[in-house]
Short mmCIF file of C-alpha atoms in Angstrom, two decimals:
data_model
loop_
_atom_site.label_atom_id
_atom_site.label_comp_id
_atom_site.label_asym_id
_atom_site.label_seq_id
_atom_site.Cartn_x
_atom_site.Cartn_y
_atom_site.Cartn_z
CA MET A 1 0.12 -0.13 -0.20
CA SER A 2 1.27 3.34 -0.66
CA ILE A 3 1.66 6.20 1.63
CA ARG A 4 -1.03 8.20 -0.50
CA ALA A 5 -3.44 5.24 0.21
CA PHE A 6 -2.74 5.24 3.71
CA VAL A 7 -3.65 8.80 3.98
CA GLY A 8 -6.70 8.23 1.63
CA MET A 9 -7.87 5.83 4.78
CA GLY A 10 -8.52 8.66 6.86
CA PHE A 11 -5.08 8.64 8.64
CA GLY A 12 -3.27 11.81 7.69
CA VAL A 13 0.28 11.87 8.92
CA GLY A 14 -0.54 14.67 11.35
CA VAL A 15 -3.52 12.62 12.73
CA VAL A 16 -1.30 9.64 13.21
CA LEU A 17 1.22 11.11 15.21
CA ALA A 18 -1.41 12.74 17.24
CA LEU A 19 -2.61 9.36 17.97
CA SER A 20 0.88 7.84 18.82
CA GLY A 21 1.06 10.35 21.19
CA SER A 22 -0.17 8.40 24.14
CA ALA A 23 3.21 7.66 25.02
CA PHE A 24 4.32 4.54 26.83
CA ALA A 25 6.97 4.75 29.56
CA GLN A 26 9.92 2.97 29.38
CA ASP A 27 11.02 3.42 32.49
CA TRP A 28 8.99 1.77 35.27
CA SER A 29 8.90 4.80 37.19
CA ASN A 30 5.94 4.03 39.78
CA SER A 31 3.35 1.79 41.06
CA GLY A 32 1.23 0.92 37.49
CA GLY A 33 4.45 2.14 35.56
CA ASN A 34 3.69 5.27 34.60
CA ALA A 35 1.15 8.27 35.39
CA GLY A 36 -2.03 6.73 34.30
CA ARG A 37 -1.12 3.50 36.20
CA ASN A 38 -1.99 1.54 33.07
CA GLY A 39 0.74 -0.74 33.21
CA GLN A 40 1.93 -0.15 29.42
CA THR A 41 5.54 -0.12 28.23
CA SER A 42 7.14 0.32 24.89
CA GLU A 43 9.80 -2.25 25.82
CA VAL A 44 9.23 -5.79 24.70
CA GLY A 45 9.39 -8.03 27.68
CA PRO A 46 10.96 -11.55 28.19
CA VAL A 47 9.42 -14.17 25.81
CA ALA A 48 10.61 -17.15 28.12
CA PRO A 49 11.56 -17.22 31.87
CA ASP A 50 15.14 -16.15 31.17
CA VAL A 51 16.78 -15.04 34.22
CA LEU A 52 19.28 -12.41 33.79
CA TRP A 53 20.07 -12.34 37.45
CA SER A 54 18.67 -13.04 40.95
CA GLY A 55 19.63 -12.42 44.46
CA GLY A 56 19.91 -9.71 46.60
CA ALA A 57 19.30 -8.52 50.17
CA THR A 58 16.65 -10.53 52.14
CA SER A 59 13.12 -9.62 53.02
CA LEU A 60 10.32 -10.82 55.09
CA ILE A 61 8.05 -8.85 52.81
CA SER A 62 8.17 -7.88 48.87
CA TRP A 63 7.60 -4.45 47.92
CA GLN A 64 7.12 -2.77 44.70
CA PRO A 65 10.46 -2.14 42.55
CA VAL A 66 11.00 0.92 40.18
CA ILE A 67 13.18 0.83 37.30
CA MET A 68 14.89 4.07 35.85
CA GLY A 69 17.60 3.67 33.26
CA ASP A 70 20.03 1.02 33.97
CA ARG A 71 19.10 1.04 37.72
CA VAL A 72 16.28 -0.56 39.67
CA PHE A 73 15.30 0.56 43.36
CA VAL A 74 13.63 -1.58 45.86
CA VAL A 75 13.07 -1.56 49.64
CA ARG A 76 13.97 -4.88 51.69
CA GLN A 77 12.34 -5.18 55.06
CA ASN A 78 14.00 -7.05 57.62
CA GLY A 79 11.72 -6.06 60.83
CA PHE A 80 8.87 -4.15 61.87
CA PRO A 81 8.63 -0.85 63.50
CA PRO A 82 9.81 0.26 65.89
CA GLU A 83 13.38 -0.03 64.12
CA PRO A 84 16.12 0.94 66.78
CA ASN A 85 18.64 1.33 64.43
CA SER A 86 16.78 2.91 61.18
CA ASP A 87 18.23 0.11 59.41
CA GLU A 88 15.49 -2.76 58.71
CA SER A 89 13.95 -1.24 55.63
CA PRO A 90 16.73 0.11 53.61
CA VAL A 91 16.20 1.54 49.79
CA ILE A 92 18.54 -0.47 47.85
CA CYS A 93 19.77 0.29 44.20
CA TYR A 94 21.02 -2.62 41.94
CA ASP A 95 22.51 -2.48 38.69
CA LEU A 96 19.45 -3.65 36.34
CA ASP A 97 22.10 -5.32 33.85
CA THR A 98 24.16 -7.46 36.58
CA GLY A 99 22.22 -7.17 39.76
CA ALA A 100 25.16 -5.42 41.50
CA GLU A 101 24.38 -3.55 44.53
CA LEU A 102 25.51 0.02 44.02
CA TRP A 103 23.87 1.67 47.27
CA ARG A 104 21.83 1.47 50.07
CA PHE A 105 20.03 4.30 51.94
CA ASN A 106 18.48 4.07 55.61
CA ILE A 107 15.76 6.84 56.09
CA PRO A 108 15.75 7.44 59.79
CA PHE A 109 13.10 6.06 61.81
CA LEU A 110 11.14 8.50 63.91
CA THR A 111 8.35 7.64 66.57
CA GLY A 112 5.21 6.83 65.21
CA GLN A 113 6.51 6.20 61.56
CA TRP A 114 6.43 3.27 59.62
CA THR A 115 8.26 1.12 57.25
CA THR A 116 10.10 2.80 54.44
CA TRP A 117 8.48 2.79 50.93
CA ILE A 118 9.64 3.81 47.42
CA ALA A 119 7.16 6.35 45.99
CA GLY A 120 9.04 6.13 42.46
CA ALA A 121 11.90 7.35 40.56
CA ARG A 122 12.05 10.04 38.05
CA ASP A 123 14.74 12.51 36.63
CA GLY A 124 17.53 11.05 38.44
CA ARG A 125 15.95 11.20 41.78
CA VAL A 126 14.42 8.08 43.77
CA TYR A 127 11.51 9.15 46.44
CA ALA A 128 11.25 7.28 49.50
CA CYS A 129 8.96 7.81 52.59
CA ARG A 130 7.94 6.19 56.05
CA GLY A 131 4.54 7.32 55.94
CA GLY A 132 1.54 4.88 55.89
CA ASN A 133 0.35 1.92 57.87
CA GLY A 134 -3.27 2.50 57.05
CA ALA A 135 -3.08 6.63 57.12
CA THR A 136 -2.01 5.98 61.12
CA SER A 137 1.51 7.41 60.11
CA SER A 138 2.84 10.36 58.45
CA GLY A 139 6.36 11.30 57.24
CA THR A 140 8.12 13.40 54.83
CA VAL A 141 8.90 12.49 51.26
CA TRP A 142 12.67 11.92 50.89
CA ALA A 143 14.22 12.44 47.43
CA LEU A 144 17.49 10.74 46.87
CA ASP A 145 20.15 10.80 44.10
CA ALA A 146 19.66 7.99 41.85
CA THR A 147 23.62 7.81 40.98
CA THR A 148 25.05 8.13 44.53
CA GLY A 149 21.93 7.74 47.03
CA ALA A 150 22.89 10.99 48.68
CA LYS A 151 19.89 12.79 50.23
CA LEU A 152 18.80 15.61 47.93
CA TRP A 153 15.88 17.38 50.15
CA GLU A 154 12.84 16.37 52.35
CA SER A 155 9.26 17.40 51.52
CA GLU A 156 8.03 20.54 53.38
CA ASP A 157 4.90 18.61 54.14
CA SER A 158 4.55 15.21 55.92
CA VAL A 159 2.30 12.57 54.30
CA ASP A 160 0.10 9.64 55.43
CA ALA A 161 0.43 7.66 52.22
CA GLY A 162 1.83 4.27 52.02
CA PHE A 163 3.17 1.50 49.95
CA TYR A 164 -0.22 0.43 48.37
CA ASP A 165 -1.44 4.15 47.97
CA GLY A 166 1.62 4.78 45.49
CA VAL A 167 2.66 8.08 43.77
CA VAL A 168 2.26 9.07 40.32
CA PHE A 169 4.33 11.71 38.48
CA ALA A 170 3.09 15.29 36.29
CA ASP A 171 4.95 15.95 33.27
CA ASP A 172 7.30 18.16 34.88
CA GLY A 173 8.12 15.54 37.39
CA ASP A 174 6.23 16.84 40.33
CA LEU A 175 5.26 14.06 42.81
CA ILE A 176 1.42 13.44 43.22
CA VAL A 177 0.72 11.75 46.61
CA ALA A 178 -2.97 10.57 47.58
CA SER A 179 -3.49 9.44 51.06
CA PHE A 180 -6.90 8.52 52.70
CA ARG A 181 -7.71 12.22 53.13
CA ASP A 182 -5.55 14.42 51.03
CA ILE A 183 -3.75 14.93 48.15
CA TRP A 184 -0.44 16.65 47.39
CA ARG A 185 1.10 17.78 44.57
CA ILE A 186 5.08 18.24 45.80
CA ASN A 187 7.59 20.27 43.74
CA ALA A 188 10.38 17.61 42.30
CA GLU A 189 13.20 20.36 42.55
CA ASP A 190 13.09 21.17 46.54
CA GLY A 191 10.26 19.40 48.03
CA THR A 192 8.01 22.23 48.34
CA ARG A 193 4.12 22.18 48.43
CA VAL A 194 2.63 23.14 45.36
CA TRP A 195 -1.09 22.52 46.28
CA VAL A 196 -3.00 20.37 48.73
CA ALA A 197 -6.60 19.21 48.40
CA SER A 198 -8.97 17.20 50.59
CA ARG A 199 -10.73 14.08 49.63
CA GLN A 200 -12.77 11.03 51.36
CA GLY A 201 -11.45 7.57 50.43
CA SER A 202 -13.43 4.83 51.98
CA VAL A 203 -10.60 2.50 53.47
CA SER A 204 -7.39 3.91 54.86
CA GLY A 205 -5.01 2.08 52.15
CA SER A 206 -4.95 1.70 48.33
CA CYS A 207 -6.27 5.37 48.01
CA GLY A 208 -3.89 6.23 45.31
CA ALA A 209 -4.34 8.56 42.40
CA ALA A 210 -3.66 8.38 38.67
CA ILE A 211 -3.15 11.38 36.09
CA GLY A 212 -4.95 11.71 32.65
CA ASN A 213 -6.70 14.35 30.78
CA ASP A 214 -5.01 17.22 32.51
CA GLY A 215 -6.49 15.78 35.84
CA VAL A 216 -5.75 13.70 38.79
CA TYR A 217 -8.36 11.03 39.47
CA VAL A 218 -9.31 9.49 42.97
CA VAL A 219 -11.90 7.25 44.03
CA ASP A 220 -13.97 8.61 47.14
CA ALA A 221 -17.02 7.46 49.12
CA VAL A 222 -19.96 9.52 48.41
CA ALA A 223 -23.90 9.66 49.60
CA GLY A 224 -25.80 6.77 48.50
CA PRO A 225 -23.73 5.06 50.13
CA GLY A 226 -21.68 4.49 47.26
CA HIS A 227 -18.34 5.61 45.47
CA ALA A 228 -17.34 8.17 42.78
CA ILE A 229 -14.26 8.83 40.70
CA LYS A 230 -13.41 12.16 41.50
CA LYS A 231 -11.34 14.80 39.35
CA PHE A 232 -9.17 17.30 40.65
CA ASP A 233 -7.45 19.90 38.25
CA LEU A 234 -3.61 18.94 37.87
CA ALA A 235 -2.41 22.65 38.00
CA THR A 236 -4.38 23.71 41.07
CA GLY A 237 -5.99 20.64 42.77
CA ALA A 238 -9.45 22.26 42.72
CA PHE A 239 -12.07 19.89 42.78
CA LEU A 240 -13.75 19.73 39.44
CA TYR A 241 -16.61 17.03 39.19
CA GLN A 242 -17.22 13.31 39.90
CA SER A 243 -18.53 10.33 38.17
CA PRO A 244 -22.14 8.68 38.46
CA THR A 245 -22.14 6.99 41.93
CA MET A 246 -21.05 3.18 41.72
CA THR A 247 -22.90 0.99 44.80
CA GLY A 248 -20.90 -0.43 47.33
CA PHE A 249 -19.54 0.11 50.85
CA THR A 250 -15.45 -0.19 50.65
CA VAL A 251 -13.17 -0.02 47.65
CA GLN A 252 -9.32 -0.67 47.95
CA GLN A 253 -8.12 0.01 44.49
CA THR A 254 -6.94 2.93 42.53
CA PRO A 255 -8.19 4.19 39.13
CA MET A 256 -6.42 3.58 35.97
CA VAL A 257 -6.09 5.69 32.90
CA GLY A 258 -6.09 4.37 29.46
CA PRO A 259 -4.40 5.70 26.33
CA ASP A 260 -7.48 6.99 24.93
CA GLY A 261 -8.45 9.07 28.07
CA SER A 262 -10.92 6.34 29.40
CA VAL A 263 -10.72 6.00 33.02
CA TYR A 264 -11.06 2.56 34.77
CA LEU A 265 -11.71 1.23 38.24
CA ASN A 266 -12.13 -2.37 40.01
CA ARG A 267 -14.95 -1.33 42.39
CA THR A 268 -15.13 -4.41 44.59
CA GLN A 269 -15.72 -5.29 48.20
CA ASN A 270 -16.36 -9.27 48.10
CA ASN A 271 -20.13 -8.79 47.13
CA ILE A 272 -21.40 -10.17 44.04
CA LEU A 273 -24.10 -7.32 43.91
CA THR A 274 -21.72 -4.76 43.94
CA ASP A 275 -18.46 -5.73 42.38
CA PHE A 276 -17.81 -4.56 39.11
CA PHE A 277 -15.08 -3.48 36.86
CA TYR A 278 -16.25 0.08 35.33
CA ALA A 279 -15.00 2.37 32.48
CA PHE A 280 -15.97 5.71 32.43
CA GLU A 281 -15.30 8.54 29.52
CA ASP A 282 -14.32 11.88 30.75
CA SER A 283 -15.41 14.67 28.43
CA GLY A 284 -13.46 17.36 30.15
CA ALA A 285 -16.85 18.48 32.11
CA ALA A 286 -18.23 15.48 32.94
CA PHE A 287 -18.12 11.83 33.34
CA THR A 288 -20.27 9.38 31.26
CA GLU A 289 -20.38 5.42 32.32
CA LYS A 290 -19.23 3.59 29.23
CA TRP A 291 -19.84 0.15 30.66
CA SER A 292 -19.34 -2.25 33.76
CA ILE A 293 -19.01 -5.96 33.88
CA PRO A 294 -19.06 -8.17 36.97
CA SER A 295 -15.52 -8.57 38.49
CA GLN A 296 -13.61 -10.72 40.83
CA TRP A 297 -12.82 -8.95 44.48
CA THR A 298 -9.35 -7.51 44.43
CA THR A 299 -7.12 -5.16 46.64
CA ASN A 300 -3.85 -3.34 45.89
CA SER A 301 -3.87 -4.34 42.57
CA GLU A 302 -2.64 -2.63 39.20
CA PHE A 303 -4.27 -4.00 35.88
CA THR A 304 -3.45 -2.97 32.46
CA VAL A 305 -4.58 -1.78 28.74
CA GLY A 306 -2.73 -3.57 25.73
CA PRO A 307 -1.12 -1.61 23.03
CA ASP A 308 -4.46 -2.12 20.95
CA GLY A 309 -6.56 -0.80 23.59
CA SER A 310 -7.61 -3.97 25.23
CA VAL A 311 -8.34 -4.03 29.08
CA TYR A 312 -7.37 -6.68 31.19
CA MET A 313 -8.99 -7.83 34.30
CA LEU A 314 -10.25 -10.80 36.48
CA GLN A 315 -13.79 -11.86 36.15
CA PRO A 316 -15.44 -13.59 39.12
CA GLY A 317 -13.64 -17.05 39.89
CA LEU A 318 -10.23 -15.43 39.31
CA LEU A 319 -10.53 -16.02 35.62
CA LEU A 320 -8.10 -13.55 33.54
CA SER A 321 -9.86 -12.01 30.96
CA ARG A 322 -9.38 -9.38 27.76
CA LEU A 323 -12.23 -6.85 27.20
CA ASP A 324 -12.97 -4.91 24.16
CA PRO A 325 -12.64 -0.96 25.61
CA SER A 326 -15.73 0.06 23.45
CA ASP A 327 -18.35 -1.97 25.36
CA GLY A 328 -16.63 -4.17 27.78
CA SER A 329 -17.50 -7.44 25.86
CA VAL A 330 -15.13 -10.11 26.56
CA ILE A 331 -12.99 -10.60 23.73
CA ASP A 332 -10.57 -13.62 25.40
CA SER A 333 -10.77 -15.61 28.61
CA GLY A 334 -7.43 -17.07 29.94
CA PRO A 335 -6.66 -19.41 32.73
CA VAL A 336 -7.75 -19.13 36.35
CA LEU A 337 -5.04 -17.65 38.55
CA ASP A 338 -3.43 -19.86 41.11
CA THR A 339 -4.11 -19.03 44.96
CA ASP A 340 -3.40 -20.71 48.17
CA ASP A 341 -5.21 -21.57 51.40
CA MET A 342 -5.85 -18.08 51.88
CA THR A 343 -9.12 -18.47 49.30
CA ASN A 344 -11.62 -16.28 51.59
CA PHE A 345 -9.16 -13.20 50.96
CA SER A 346 -8.88 -10.74 48.14
CA VAL A 347 -6.29 -11.63 45.54
CA ASN A 348 -3.78 -8.79 44.55
CA PRO A 349 -2.89 -9.14 40.75
CA ARG A 350 -0.60 -6.68 39.08
CA MET A 351 -0.32 -6.38 35.49
CA ALA A 352 2.11 -5.09 32.72
CA SER A 353 1.62 -5.11 29.02
CA ASP A 354 4.58 -4.76 26.38
CA ALA A 355 4.77 -3.36 23.16
CA ASN A 356 3.91 -6.68 21.49
CA GLY A 357 0.99 -7.20 23.53
CA ASN A 358 2.38 -9.86 25.86
CA LEU A 359 0.80 -9.49 29.22
CA PHE A 360 2.57 -10.14 32.73
CA VAL A 361 0.62 -11.00 35.68
CA SER A 362 1.97 -11.47 39.38
CA ASN A 363 -1.05 -13.05 41.54
CA GLY A 364 0.03 -11.26 44.69
CA ARG A 365 -0.18 -14.52 46.77
CA PHE A 366 1.95 -16.44 49.30
CA ALA A 367 3.08 -20.10 49.10
CA ALA A 368 1.21 -19.79 45.50
CA GLY A 369 3.04 -16.69 44.45
CA ARG A 370 3.47 -16.68 40.85
CA LEU A 371 4.57 -14.50 37.96
CA TYR A 372 2.58 -15.51 34.46
CA ALA A 373 3.33 -14.43 30.90
CA PHE A 374 0.78 -14.44 28.06
CA THR A 375 0.20 -13.34 24.62
CA ALA A 376 -2.49 -10.72 24.03
CA SER A 377 -5.08 -13.44 23.62
CA LEU A 378 -3.96 -14.82 26.61
CA GLN A 379 -2.36 -18.01 25.62
CA PRO A 380 0.16 -19.17 28.15
CA LEU A 381 3.91 -18.28 27.28
CA TRP A 382 5.52 -19.26 30.55
CA ASP A 383 5.22 -18.91 34.65
CA PHE A 384 7.77 -18.83 37.50
CA GLY A 385 7.19 -19.26 41.03
CA VAL A 386 8.09 -16.41 43.34
CA THR A 387 6.86 -16.88 47.22
CA ASN A 388 5.10 -14.41 48.62
CA VAL A 389 5.29 -12.00 45.81
CA ASN A 390 2.66 -9.41 47.17
CA ILE A 391 3.04 -6.06 45.42
CA GLY A 392 6.53 -7.12 44.23
CA GLY A 393 6.06 -6.39 40.22
CA PRO A 394 6.21 -6.95 37.53
CA ALA A 395 8.30 -3.92 36.51
CA VAL A 396 9.58 -3.94 33.21
CA GLY A 397 12.39 -1.35 32.23
CA ARG A 398 15.04 -0.94 29.70
CA ASP A 399 15.70 -3.60 27.14
CA GLY A 400 12.48 -5.48 28.21
CA THR A 401 14.22 -6.28 31.86
CA LEU A 402 11.50 -7.40 33.98
CA VAL A 403 12.02 -7.49 37.54
CA ILE A 404 10.06 -9.11 40.27
CA THR A 405 10.42 -9.55 43.93
CA GLY A 406 9.55 -12.20 46.51
CA ASN A 407 10.61 -12.82 50.38
CA GLY A 408 14.04 -14.04 51.34
CA THR A 409 16.77 -13.25 48.84
CA GLN A 410 14.22 -13.17 46.08
CA VAL A 411 15.11 -9.95 43.63
CA ILE A 412 15.10 -11.83 40.04
CA ALA A 413 15.50 -10.01 36.68
CA PHE A 414 14.28 -11.80 33.39
CA ARG A 415 15.64 -10.68 30.05
CA SER A 416 15.29 -12.51 26.49
CA ALA A 417 17.68 -12.43 23.56
CA GLY A 418 16.40 -9.72 21.16
CA ASP A 419 13.93 -10.14 18.60
CA PRO A 420 15.62 -10.98 14.98
CA CYS A 421 13.42 -8.42 13.46
CA ASP A 422 14.15 -6.01 16.35
CA PRO A 423 17.92 -6.95 17.25
CA ASP A 424 19.14 -3.80 19.05
CA GLY A 425 15.66 -3.57 21.32
CA CYS A 426 14.57 -0.39 19.00
CA LEU A 427 11.46 -0.93 17.23
CA ALA A 428 11.93 2.40 15.44
CA ASP A 429 15.28 1.86 14.39
CA TRP A 430 14.86 0.72 10.60
CA ASP A 431 17.97 2.05 9.17
CA GLY A 432 19.92 -0.26 11.35
CA THR A 433 22.33 2.60 12.20
CA GLY A 434 21.29 2.93 15.97
CA GLY A 435 20.97 6.52 17.81
CA ALA A 436 17.65 8.34 18.05
CA PRO A 437 14.91 7.67 15.21
CA ASN A 438 15.01 9.98 12.30
CA SER A 439 13.83 10.56 8.52
CA SER A 440 16.07 7.73 7.52
CA ASP A 441 14.57 5.32 9.86
CA PHE A 442 10.81 6.61 8.69
CA LEU A 443 11.37 5.88 5.16
CA ALA A 444 13.00 2.53 5.78
CA TYR A 445 9.96 1.46 7.47
CA LEU A 446 7.66 2.75 4.96
CA ASN A 447 9.47 1.09 2.27
CA ALA A 448 9.38 -2.36 4.44
CA TRP A 449 5.77 -1.55 4.96
CA SER A 450 4.81 -0.99 1.39
CA MET A 451 6.83 -4.19 0.18
CA GLN A 452 5.05 -6.26 3.05
CA ASP A 453 8.37 -7.08 4.76
CA ALA A 454 7.22 -9.78 7.57
CA CYS A 455 9.33 -7.71 10.15
CA ALA A 456 6.93 -4.63 9.14
CA ASP A 457 3.49 -6.83 10.20
CA LEU A 458 4.03 -5.32 13.93
CA ALA A 459 0.43 -5.24 15.06
CA PRO A 460 -1.10 -7.14 16.65
CA ALA A 461 1.83 -8.99 18.58
CA GLY A 462 3.41 -11.42 16.39
CA GLY A 463 1.75 -10.01 13.13
CA ASP A 464 -1.63 -10.91 11.36
CA GLY A 465 -0.45 -11.20 7.84
CA ALA A 466 -2.13 -7.87 7.09
CA TRP A 467 0.17 -4.38 6.57
CA ASP A 468 -2.34 -2.03 7.83
CA SER A 469 -2.71 1.05 9.82
CA SER A 470 -2.37 -0.58 12.81
CA ASP A 471 1.09 -1.36 11.83
CA PHE A 472 2.02 1.79 11.05
CA LEU A 473 0.53 3.30 14.11
CA ALA A 474 2.97 0.78 16.20
CA PHE A 475 5.99 2.08 14.38
CA LEU A 476 4.92 5.81 14.93
CA ASN A 477 4.11 5.13 18.71
CA ALA A 478 7.75 3.91 18.96
CA TYR A 479 9.16 6.47 16.44
CA SER A 480 7.62 9.19 18.63
CA MET A 481 9.16 7.87 21.69
CA GLY A 482 12.59 7.78 20.48
CA CYS A 483 12.96 4.08 20.15
#
């Protein structure tokens, strides 16, 4: 197909570039991977359980790793507060390629504080805090130099958010911290308050925020009784409007924002009458419910959206499912996730979706803790046991390196050999010269696409034998991201 024919289909180059602007993060900067907490990455994750390295500091509990460039940051916890020497929950930096420990930092323990948790990593800084424990403990956010581990600043405000709430980043790197009662925007340069807003979570944990459509989204308790997704202005913190009420008494989940701006929430509490996965459209002035589907009770979870927009969630009975984002209909259903003897408790899945549409899921369990990999259509690729995985990943970073943590010394990095169609891991490098993609790469891909080169059949994952607009959009997304 010629470029003239492609444009004739209604996909002008300007329009295509605009559509590809929903950039996928290549770092795994925070819980959920990016500002929208939608688990997408432009990297291609491991196609087999190829362990790059494993082992690290011991830990009683596994916590969320974050990845920035060639470094991965974790907290490894070996005791519970009070910590007499402030050294039982250090922030540790590992080399992403080798697993070598590069530095560790102990945030001082103050009376009434809790275990250290990592908020995220962005722009050469790693952020951590000792607040949380169900919003009963407050602490300042610490910014550390990602290269050396040296302290850069402490935040002006103490926050009572914790591990399960997480933090997301505005475009300029400012931190958005949401807890049970408040939302803060913290200046990334010096830790000063940009704004603080009040809100009303229903449970004092898993109350975090997601960013999208120039707003901050949280889910709050409202009259009904029920819940609504509330939108706050990202620049000022002013409350803007809220979604239609979703029935139910409690929720321990954070909203997720898809690349198209749709806002998703798993509003569950272990009640078949109220447990649904919702999708809302935000017009910029109001929310409209797009659809809802019965859902599995989960807490402390992070879901994902594939590169084609497919939404991944759990139907009742722990059935992993792929939904059509337009109407919530089930496209594919995969296996039932493993669990253990704690069947009366919620599960805590965490998900990631790579550039090929492959899905990575941890089940959040204890003795039965496991990491799974599936194709976009939920065909099993591989799985790997990780005891007490809790919220320990998956996190996908540079070169498709996937990091997962468990208890004991389980800090594990997986990385597969490069795709023969993409040997350097840069989907937009079509002239083979490396470096930032440029017009030469664009023309090389256009030629391969028009000649129906097998390697130019990029979408869906693995190709479908049709060289059409979806392939071109996949290339443009990588091109716009610089790889």
